Amino acid sequence: MTQAKGQHVSKPEFIALMAMMFATIAFSIDAMLAALPAIAADIAPGGVDQAAWIMTAFLIGMGVGTFFTGPISDAYGRKPVVYVGLAVYAVGAVLAWVAPSLELVLAARVLQGLGAAGPRVVSAAIIRDLYVGRAMASILSLTMMVFLLVPAIAPLIGALITDAFGWRAIFPAFLIFGAMIFVWFGTRMSETLALADRRPLRVGLMADAVRQMFAHPTVRLSIMVQTLMLMILFSILTMVQPIFEVSFDRAESFPLWFGAIALASGVSSLLNAAIVGRFGMRRLVTWALLAQLVVSTTFVLWMMADLPGLFAFYIFWQWGVMFQGGLTVANLNAIAMEPMGHIAGMAASVIGAVSTVLGAALASPIATLFDGTPMPLVATVLIACLLASVMMQMMRRAEVAAA
């Protein structure tokens, strides 16, 4: 980091703060998982599948908001966008808290997602303001490590709140979380984008930035691979609770199992931060995808043969998928951001918006394929990793040709 940009917090505090800003998304989604049966019983006559739209609505809002927050932060600075985003997030949480129907809760969740896009996108832009290359990938990995601890505990927090106070009480928890970030960020972080580096908010400049990104083969392919990785994550989020409840009759212990599995992402992010400087971002992504191809193929064959120990294999498989996330998402984000330092805010917006919106759109129909077994989810992961592996090879060839 550089003091010239006005940054005065220590590196560990910086990582923790950026992770909290990233975690706005994870906490707002994962805390609702264990509450879906209660929500379905209260306001969703279509059952848990209909209640799950509470998560989808949030992702839609976040995806839309992500398109705008980066360019606005490039024009007016990072801090104002975080403040406004957290304010909108709080309004959405309050409206969802008091909404009398599922339709109004969904509308409020879209608004909440719009607000959450602010801290999520700007945190990536701030990291790019202060770091480059493998150092940026290392910081992103450490940030992701802390951020991915949230999914490990969020379902349990949501379950405890729901059992004690009802599912609506989760929304005040979101308010408290957002207020903590607002105060911490406001008192400890200085603006990292100098006035001389700001880009006017003009449609022509924004369009030119988008053209630059998608004309760059490495950036384009990295976004496509990241989209597939997020599709995997969103598919798991929408299908994991039914799998535990219907496939394995373990609904009551689901928060504990999911928390233990999610810790794998934190472990792999820590590992990634330690070794990315030695092996490089592209190599680690490629290795992780190949390993997942082997495990997922084995699991598909295991289920087709109807072998015993299905639940144990499922836990191992999902642990592997989460571990893979820690070795891919941060690296892919760094790969895409590295050539775009001159438009970091816009780049963070486009990368986040495209990968999130397309990832959620691709995951939505997959949730309808649930047949009472993990097979549709495992097959989805297998196909996504196969496509992603092909794209990583295309990226390598493109970079060799351009060298």
Short mmCIF file of C-alpha atoms in Angstrom, two decimals:
data_model
loop_
_atom_site.label_atom_id
_atom_site.label_comp_id
_atom_site.label_asym_id
_atom_site.label_seq_id
_atom_site.Cartn_x
_atom_site.Cartn_y
_atom_site.Cartn_z
CA MET A 1 0.00 0.00 0.00
CA THR A 2 1.05 3.58 -0.43
CA GLN A 3 0.71 6.41 2.01
CA ALA A 4 0.52 8.82 -0.92
CA LYS A 5 -3.06 7.71 -1.49
CA GLY A 6 -4.07 8.61 2.03
CA GLN A 7 -4.20 5.09 3.45
CA HIS A 8 -3.27 4.95 7.15
CA VAL A 9 -4.69 1.67 8.50
CA SER A 10 -2.46 -1.33 9.01
CA LYS A 11 -2.44 -4.11 6.45
CA PRO A 12 -4.31 -6.60 8.71
CA GLU A 13 -6.99 -4.01 9.50
CA PHE A 14 -7.27 -3.10 5.82
CA ILE A 15 -7.81 -6.75 4.88
CA ALA A 16 -10.39 -7.22 7.63
CA LEU A 17 -12.31 -4.10 6.61
CA MET A 18 -12.34 -5.00 2.92
CA ALA A 19 -13.48 -8.51 3.87
CA MET A 20 -16.38 -7.09 5.88
CA MET A 21 -17.42 -5.02 2.87
CA PHE A 22 -17.25 -8.10 0.65
CA ALA A 23 -19.16 -10.07 3.29
CA THR A 24 -22.20 -7.79 3.06
CA ILE A 25 -23.27 -10.00 0.18
CA ALA A 26 -22.56 -13.34 1.84
CA PHE A 27 -24.22 -12.44 5.13
CA SER A 28 -27.31 -11.04 3.39
CA ILE A 29 -27.78 -14.30 1.48
CA ASP A 30 -26.54 -17.07 3.75
CA ALA A 31 -28.28 -15.87 6.91
CA MET A 32 -31.59 -16.51 5.12
CA LEU A 33 -30.85 -20.14 4.23
CA ALA A 34 -31.92 -21.75 7.50
CA ALA A 35 -34.97 -19.46 7.67
CA LEU A 36 -36.48 -20.60 4.35
CA PRO A 37 -38.86 -23.19 5.91
CA ALA A 38 -40.18 -20.57 8.35
CA ILE A 39 -40.57 -18.00 5.57
CA ALA A 40 -42.40 -20.57 3.43
CA ALA A 41 -44.78 -21.38 6.28
CA ASP A 42 -45.50 -17.70 6.90
CA ILE A 43 -45.76 -15.90 3.56
CA ALA A 44 -44.81 -18.30 0.72
CA PRO A 45 -47.64 -20.73 -0.06
CA GLY A 46 -45.51 -22.20 -2.86
CA GLY A 47 -43.13 -23.68 -0.29
CA VAL A 48 -39.37 -23.43 0.16
CA ASP A 49 -38.75 -23.11 -3.58
CA GLN A 50 -40.85 -19.95 -3.67
CA ALA A 51 -39.28 -18.62 -0.48
CA ALA A 52 -35.83 -19.03 -2.07
CA TRP A 53 -36.67 -16.10 -4.34
CA ILE A 54 -35.72 -13.95 -1.34
CA MET A 55 -32.10 -14.76 -2.20
CA THR A 56 -32.59 -14.43 -5.95
CA ALA A 57 -34.18 -10.99 -5.56
CA PHE A 58 -31.19 -9.81 -3.58
CA LEU A 59 -28.80 -11.09 -6.28
CA ILE A 60 -30.81 -9.32 -9.00
CA GLY A 61 -30.59 -6.03 -7.14
CA MET A 62 -26.91 -6.48 -6.49
CA GLY A 63 -26.23 -7.34 -10.12
CA VAL A 64 -28.06 -4.26 -11.38
CA GLY A 65 -26.43 -2.00 -8.80
CA THR A 66 -23.01 -3.32 -9.67
CA PHE A 67 -23.26 -1.79 -13.16
CA PHE A 68 -23.40 1.74 -11.74
CA THR A 69 -21.41 1.83 -8.52
CA GLY A 70 -17.99 1.44 -10.16
CA PRO A 71 -18.34 4.28 -12.71
CA ILE A 72 -19.83 6.54 -10.05
CA SER A 73 -16.89 5.80 -7.74
CA ASP A 74 -14.47 6.54 -10.60
CA ALA A 75 -16.12 9.96 -10.97
CA TYR A 76 -16.81 11.01 -7.38
CA GLY A 77 -14.47 8.89 -5.28
CA ARG A 78 -14.75 5.64 -3.39
CA LYS A 79 -16.05 6.81 -0.01
CA PRO A 80 -19.30 8.56 -1.08
CA VAL A 81 -20.43 5.47 -3.00
CA VAL A 82 -19.89 3.26 0.06
CA TYR A 83 -21.90 5.65 2.25
CA VAL A 84 -24.84 5.86 -0.17
CA GLY A 85 -24.78 2.12 -0.80
CA LEU A 86 -24.94 1.29 2.90
CA ALA A 87 -27.79 3.78 3.36
CA VAL A 88 -29.81 2.15 0.57
CA TYR A 89 -28.98 -1.28 2.01
CA ALA A 90 -30.36 -0.16 5.38
CA VAL A 91 -33.59 1.18 3.85
CA GLY A 92 -34.09 -2.12 2.01
CA ALA A 93 -33.56 -4.07 5.23
CA VAL A 94 -36.13 -1.95 7.10
CA LEU A 95 -38.72 -2.34 4.32
CA ALA A 96 -38.18 -6.12 4.18
CA TRP A 97 -38.50 -6.27 7.97
CA VAL A 98 -42.01 -4.76 7.95
CA ALA A 99 -43.29 -5.93 4.53
CA PRO A 100 -46.59 -7.85 4.94
CA SER A 101 -46.33 -10.02 1.82
CA LEU A 102 -43.74 -12.04 -0.07
CA GLU A 103 -43.99 -9.73 -3.08
CA LEU A 104 -43.12 -6.66 -0.98
CA VAL A 105 -40.31 -8.54 0.78
CA LEU A 106 -38.87 -9.42 -2.64
CA ALA A 107 -39.07 -5.78 -3.77
CA ALA A 108 -37.30 -4.68 -0.59
CA ARG A 109 -34.64 -7.35 -1.11
CA VAL A 110 -33.96 -6.00 -4.61
CA LEU A 111 -33.42 -2.57 -3.03
CA GLN A 112 -31.20 -4.11 -0.38
CA GLY A 113 -29.14 -5.78 -3.11
CA LEU A 114 -28.79 -2.48 -4.97
CA GLY A 115 -27.30 -0.93 -1.85
CA ALA A 116 -25.01 -3.87 -1.11
CA ALA A 117 -23.40 -3.43 -4.52
CA GLY A 118 -21.73 -0.23 -3.24
CA PRO A 119 -19.38 -1.69 -0.62
CA ARG A 120 -18.87 -4.87 -2.65
CA VAL A 121 -17.68 -3.15 -5.85
CA VAL A 122 -15.82 -0.31 -4.21
CA SER A 123 -13.82 -2.65 -1.98
CA ALA A 124 -12.42 -4.36 -5.11
CA ALA A 125 -11.64 -0.95 -6.66
CA ILE A 126 -9.87 0.20 -3.49
CA ILE A 127 -7.70 -2.91 -3.49
CA ARG A 128 -6.82 -2.24 -7.14
CA ASP A 129 -6.04 1.41 -6.27
CA LEU A 130 -3.40 0.25 -3.83
CA TYR A 131 -2.06 -3.06 -5.21
CA VAL A 132 -1.12 -4.64 -8.54
CA GLY A 133 -0.33 -8.10 -9.92
CA ARG A 134 0.29 -11.04 -7.60
CA ALA A 135 0.35 -8.73 -4.58
CA MET A 136 -3.23 -7.77 -5.46
CA ALA A 137 -4.16 -11.45 -5.82
CA SER A 138 -2.64 -12.17 -2.42
CA ILE A 139 -4.60 -9.35 -0.77
CA LEU A 140 -7.78 -10.46 -2.50
CA SER A 141 -7.19 -14.02 -1.27
CA LEU A 142 -6.71 -12.90 2.31
CA THR A 143 -9.79 -10.73 1.99
CA MET A 144 -11.73 -13.66 0.59
CA MET A 145 -10.50 -15.86 3.43
CA VAL A 146 -12.09 -13.59 6.04
CA PHE A 147 -15.11 -12.97 3.82
CA LEU A 148 -15.72 -16.71 3.32
CA LEU A 149 -15.83 -17.29 7.05
CA VAL A 150 -19.18 -15.50 6.98
CA PRO A 151 -20.98 -18.31 5.08
CA ALA A 152 -19.62 -20.68 7.71
CA ILE A 153 -21.51 -18.96 10.51
CA ALA A 154 -24.30 -17.00 8.76
CA PRO A 155 -26.76 -19.95 8.46
CA LEU A 156 -26.26 -20.74 12.14
CA ILE A 157 -26.81 -17.08 13.07
CA GLY A 158 -29.94 -17.03 10.92
CA ALA A 159 -31.21 -20.24 12.53
CA LEU A 160 -30.60 -18.94 16.07
CA ILE A 161 -32.35 -15.63 15.33
CA THR A 162 -35.27 -17.39 13.64
CA ASP A 163 -35.72 -19.84 16.51
CA ALA A 164 -35.57 -17.09 19.13
CA PHE A 165 -37.37 -14.17 17.49
CA GLY A 166 -38.78 -15.28 14.13
CA TRP A 167 -37.35 -14.93 10.63
CA ARG A 168 -38.12 -11.21 10.34
CA ALA A 169 -35.62 -10.48 13.11
CA ILE A 170 -32.81 -11.33 10.67
CA PHE A 171 -33.29 -7.95 8.99
CA PRO A 172 -32.35 -5.91 12.11
CA ALA A 173 -29.19 -8.04 12.18
CA PHE A 174 -28.46 -6.78 8.66
CA LEU A 175 -28.92 -3.20 9.92
CA ILE A 176 -26.42 -3.75 12.71
CA PHE A 177 -23.93 -5.32 10.29
CA GLY A 178 -24.24 -2.40 7.87
CA ALA A 179 -23.88 0.16 10.66
CA MET A 180 -20.66 -1.50 11.84
CA ILE A 181 -19.17 -1.21 8.35
CA PHE A 182 -20.34 2.41 8.00
CA VAL A 183 -18.65 3.51 11.21
CA TRP A 184 -15.47 1.45 10.68
CA PHE A 185 -14.98 2.53 7.08
CA GLY A 186 -15.89 6.13 7.77
CA THR A 187 -13.51 6.57 10.68
CA ARG A 188 -10.52 4.50 9.51
CA MET A 189 -10.29 4.73 5.72
CA SER A 190 -9.23 7.72 3.67
CA GLU A 191 -10.11 8.29 0.03
CA THR A 192 -7.87 6.21 -2.24
CA LEU A 193 -8.75 7.79 -5.59
CA ALA A 194 -7.02 11.12 -6.12
CA LEU A 195 -8.87 13.93 -7.85
CA ALA A 196 -6.42 13.79 -10.77
CA ASP A 197 -7.27 10.12 -11.37
CA ARG A 198 -11.03 10.51 -11.53
CA ARG A 199 -12.97 9.96 -14.75
CA PRO A 200 -16.04 12.10 -15.56
CA LEU A 201 -19.32 10.22 -15.50
CA ARG A 202 -20.00 10.25 -19.23
CA VAL A 203 -21.75 7.61 -21.27
CA GLY A 204 -19.07 7.76 -23.98
CA LEU A 205 -16.26 7.16 -21.48
CA MET A 206 -18.19 4.34 -19.85
CA ALA A 207 -18.85 2.69 -23.20
CA ASP A 208 -15.19 3.06 -24.13
CA ALA A 209 -14.15 1.40 -20.87
CA VAL A 210 -16.47 -1.53 -21.52
CA ARG A 211 -15.07 -1.89 -25.05
CA GLN A 212 -11.53 -1.91 -23.67
CA MET A 213 -12.41 -4.70 -21.26
CA PHE A 214 -14.16 -7.01 -23.67
CA ALA A 215 -11.59 -6.38 -26.40
CA HIS A 216 -8.91 -7.75 -24.07
CA PRO A 217 -8.94 -11.57 -24.40
CA THR A 218 -7.57 -12.22 -20.91
CA VAL A 219 -10.15 -9.98 -19.27
CA ARG A 220 -12.98 -11.37 -21.38
CA LEU A 221 -12.14 -15.01 -20.68
CA SER A 222 -11.53 -14.34 -17.00
CA ILE A 223 -15.00 -12.84 -16.67
CA MET A 224 -16.51 -15.87 -18.42
CA VAL A 225 -14.73 -18.30 -16.09
CA GLN A 226 -15.69 -16.24 -13.05
CA THR A 227 -19.31 -16.35 -14.23
CA LEU A 228 -19.19 -20.14 -14.24
CA MET A 229 -17.67 -20.18 -10.75
CA LEU A 230 -20.44 -17.92 -9.43
CA MET A 231 -23.04 -20.04 -11.18
CA ILE A 232 -21.69 -22.98 -9.17
CA LEU A 233 -21.89 -20.98 -5.94
CA PHE A 234 -25.43 -19.74 -6.57
CA SER A 235 -26.58 -23.23 -7.58
CA ILE A 236 -25.26 -24.58 -4.30
CA LEU A 237 -26.95 -21.82 -2.30
CA THR A 238 -30.35 -22.54 -3.85
CA MET A 239 -30.10 -26.35 -3.72
CA VAL A 240 -28.05 -27.15 -0.62
CA GLN A 241 -30.87 -26.81 1.92
CA PRO A 242 -33.29 -29.08 -0.04
CA ILE A 243 -30.49 -31.62 -0.52
CA PHE A 244 -29.82 -31.81 3.21
CA GLU A 245 -33.56 -31.93 4.01
CA VAL A 246 -34.93 -34.16 1.23
CA SER A 247 -31.97 -36.26 0.09
CA PHE A 248 -30.41 -36.93 3.48
CA ASP A 249 -33.07 -35.99 6.10
CA ARG A 250 -30.65 -33.71 7.96
CA ALA A 251 -32.55 -30.40 7.98
CA GLU A 252 -31.96 -29.76 11.69
CA SER A 253 -28.18 -30.16 11.48
CA PHE A 254 -27.90 -28.31 8.14
CA PRO A 255 -26.46 -25.03 9.58
CA LEU A 256 -23.67 -26.92 11.33
CA TRP A 257 -22.78 -29.02 8.29
CA PHE A 258 -22.88 -26.01 5.98
CA GLY A 259 -20.71 -23.99 8.34
CA ALA A 260 -18.10 -26.73 8.52
CA ILE A 261 -18.08 -27.04 4.73
CA ALA A 262 -17.82 -23.29 4.18
CA LEU A 263 -14.67 -23.17 6.31
CA ALA A 264 -12.94 -24.94 3.42
CA SER A 265 -13.11 -21.74 1.42
CA GLY A 266 -11.34 -19.83 4.16
CA VAL A 267 -8.60 -22.44 4.36
CA SER A 268 -8.08 -22.46 0.59
CA SER A 269 -8.04 -18.65 0.43
CA LEU A 270 -5.31 -18.60 3.07
CA LEU A 271 -3.39 -21.22 1.11
CA ASN A 272 -3.87 -19.23 -2.09
CA ALA A 273 -2.51 -16.07 -0.50
CA ALA A 274 0.57 -18.00 0.62
CA ILE A 275 1.38 -19.69 -2.71
CA VAL A 276 0.02 -17.40 -5.45
CA GLY A 277 3.27 -15.45 -5.56
CA ARG A 278 5.15 -18.65 -6.33
CA PHE A 279 2.84 -20.42 -8.77
CA GLY A 280 0.82 -17.58 -10.30
CA MET A 281 -2.89 -16.93 -10.58
CA ARG A 282 -3.60 -18.76 -13.83
CA ARG A 283 -1.83 -21.95 -12.82
CA LEU A 284 -3.69 -22.21 -9.50
CA VAL A 285 -7.06 -21.69 -11.19
CA THR A 286 -6.25 -24.36 -13.77
CA TRP A 287 -5.11 -26.87 -11.13
CA ALA A 288 -8.22 -26.29 -9.00
CA LEU A 289 -10.54 -26.83 -11.98
CA LEU A 290 -8.79 -30.04 -13.02
CA ALA A 291 -8.98 -31.43 -9.48
CA GLN A 292 -12.69 -30.66 -9.33
CA LEU A 293 -13.25 -32.39 -12.67
CA VAL A 294 -11.75 -35.59 -11.25
CA VAL A 295 -13.75 -35.47 -8.01
CA SER A 296 -17.08 -34.56 -9.64
CA THR A 297 -16.71 -37.23 -12.32
CA THR A 298 -16.00 -39.80 -9.63
CA PHE A 299 -19.04 -38.68 -7.63
CA VAL A 300 -21.34 -38.93 -10.67
CA LEU A 301 -20.13 -42.48 -11.34
CA TRP A 302 -20.53 -43.29 -7.62
CA MET A 303 -24.18 -42.22 -7.68
CA MET A 304 -24.88 -44.02 -10.96
CA ALA A 305 -23.49 -47.22 -9.43
CA ASP A 306 -25.62 -46.65 -6.29
CA LEU A 307 -22.66 -47.30 -4.01
CA PRO A 308 -22.94 -46.85 -0.21
CA GLY A 309 -21.68 -43.85 1.72
CA LEU A 310 -23.45 -41.25 -0.43
CA PHE A 311 -23.78 -38.65 2.34
CA ALA A 312 -20.10 -38.89 3.27
CA PHE A 313 -19.09 -38.51 -0.38
CA TYR A 314 -21.46 -35.55 -0.77
CA ILE A 315 -19.87 -33.77 2.21
CA PHE A 316 -16.40 -34.44 0.79
CA TRP A 317 -17.50 -33.27 -2.67
CA GLN A 318 -19.09 -30.03 -1.46
CA TRP A 319 -16.08 -29.35 0.73
CA GLY A 320 -13.98 -29.70 -2.42
CA VAL A 321 -16.22 -27.30 -4.34
CA MET A 322 -15.90 -24.68 -1.60
CA PHE A 323 -12.15 -25.26 -1.43
CA GLN A 324 -11.99 -24.71 -5.18
CA GLY A 325 -13.79 -21.37 -4.74
CA GLY A 326 -10.98 -20.07 -2.56
CA LEU A 327 -8.44 -20.95 -5.25
CA THR A 328 -10.34 -19.47 -8.19
CA VAL A 329 -12.58 -16.46 -7.53
CA ALA A 330 -9.98 -14.08 -6.10
CA ASN A 331 -7.41 -15.09 -8.70
CA LEU A 332 -9.86 -14.66 -11.57
CA ASN A 333 -10.84 -11.24 -10.26
CA ALA A 334 -7.19 -10.24 -10.03
CA ILE A 335 -6.47 -11.54 -13.54
CA ALA A 336 -9.31 -9.46 -14.96
CA MET A 337 -8.50 -6.33 -12.92
CA GLU A 338 -4.74 -6.32 -13.53
CA PRO A 339 -4.76 -4.76 -17.04
CA MET A 340 -7.55 -2.31 -16.08
CA GLY A 341 -5.94 -0.24 -13.34
CA HIS A 342 -6.70 3.01 -15.18
CA ILE A 343 -10.44 2.25 -14.98
CA ALA A 344 -10.49 0.21 -11.76
CA GLY A 345 -13.95 1.30 -10.62
CA MET A 346 -15.55 0.67 -13.98
CA ALA A 347 -13.70 -2.63 -14.31
CA ALA A 348 -14.86 -3.77 -10.88
CA SER A 349 -18.44 -2.87 -11.84
CA VAL A 350 -18.41 -4.67 -15.16
CA ILE A 351 -16.67 -7.76 -13.79
CA GLY A 352 -18.98 -7.95 -10.79
CA ALA A 353 -22.18 -7.16 -12.70
CA VAL A 354 -21.65 -9.46 -15.65
CA SER A 355 -20.41 -12.42 -13.62
CA THR A 356 -23.08 -12.00 -10.92
CA VAL A 357 -26.09 -11.42 -13.19
CA LEU A 358 -25.14 -14.16 -15.65
CA GLY A 359 -24.13 -16.52 -12.83
CA ALA A 360 -27.48 -16.03 -11.09
CA ALA A 361 -29.38 -16.33 -14.39
CA LEU A 362 -27.65 -19.59 -15.24
CA ALA A 363 -28.19 -20.97 -11.73
CA SER A 364 -31.93 -20.21 -11.57
CA PRO A 365 -33.13 -22.93 -13.96
CA ILE A 366 -30.72 -25.43 -12.43
CA ALA A 367 -32.59 -25.21 -9.12
CA THR A 368 -35.72 -26.51 -10.88
CA LEU A 369 -33.88 -29.70 -11.83
CA PHE A 370 -33.73 -30.95 -8.24
CA ASP A 371 -35.02 -34.53 -8.25
CA GLY A 372 -34.44 -35.49 -4.63
CA THR A 373 -30.77 -36.38 -5.21
CA PRO A 374 -27.52 -34.39 -5.51
CA MET A 375 -27.06 -35.56 -9.12
CA PRO A 376 -28.31 -32.39 -10.92
CA LEU A 377 -26.05 -30.18 -8.79
CA VAL A 378 -22.98 -32.40 -9.17
CA ALA A 379 -23.51 -32.68 -12.95
CA THR A 380 -23.82 -28.89 -13.16
CA VAL A 381 -20.51 -28.42 -11.37
CA LEU A 382 -18.84 -31.01 -13.59
CA ILE A 383 -19.99 -29.32 -16.82
CA ALA A 384 -19.13 -25.83 -15.55
CA CYS A 385 -15.61 -26.87 -14.55
CA LEU A 386 -15.08 -28.57 -17.91
CA LEU A 387 -16.07 -25.39 -19.78
CA ALA A 388 -13.96 -23.25 -17.45
CA SER A 389 -10.92 -25.49 -18.01
CA VAL A 390 -11.26 -25.07 -21.77
CA MET A 391 -11.46 -21.29 -21.36
CA MET A 392 -8.35 -21.21 -19.18
CA GLN A 393 -6.47 -23.01 -21.95
CA MET A 394 -7.79 -20.46 -24.45
CA MET A 395 -6.54 -17.70 -22.16
CA ARG A 396 -3.07 -19.25 -22.00
CA ARG A 397 -2.89 -19.54 -25.77
CA ALA A 398 -4.04 -15.96 -26.27
CA GLU A 399 -1.39 -14.66 -23.88
CA VAL A 400 1.35 -16.71 -25.57
CA ALA A 401 0.27 -15.39 -28.97
CA ALA A 402 0.32 -11.80 -27.71
CA ALA A 403 3.75 -12.13 -26.06
#
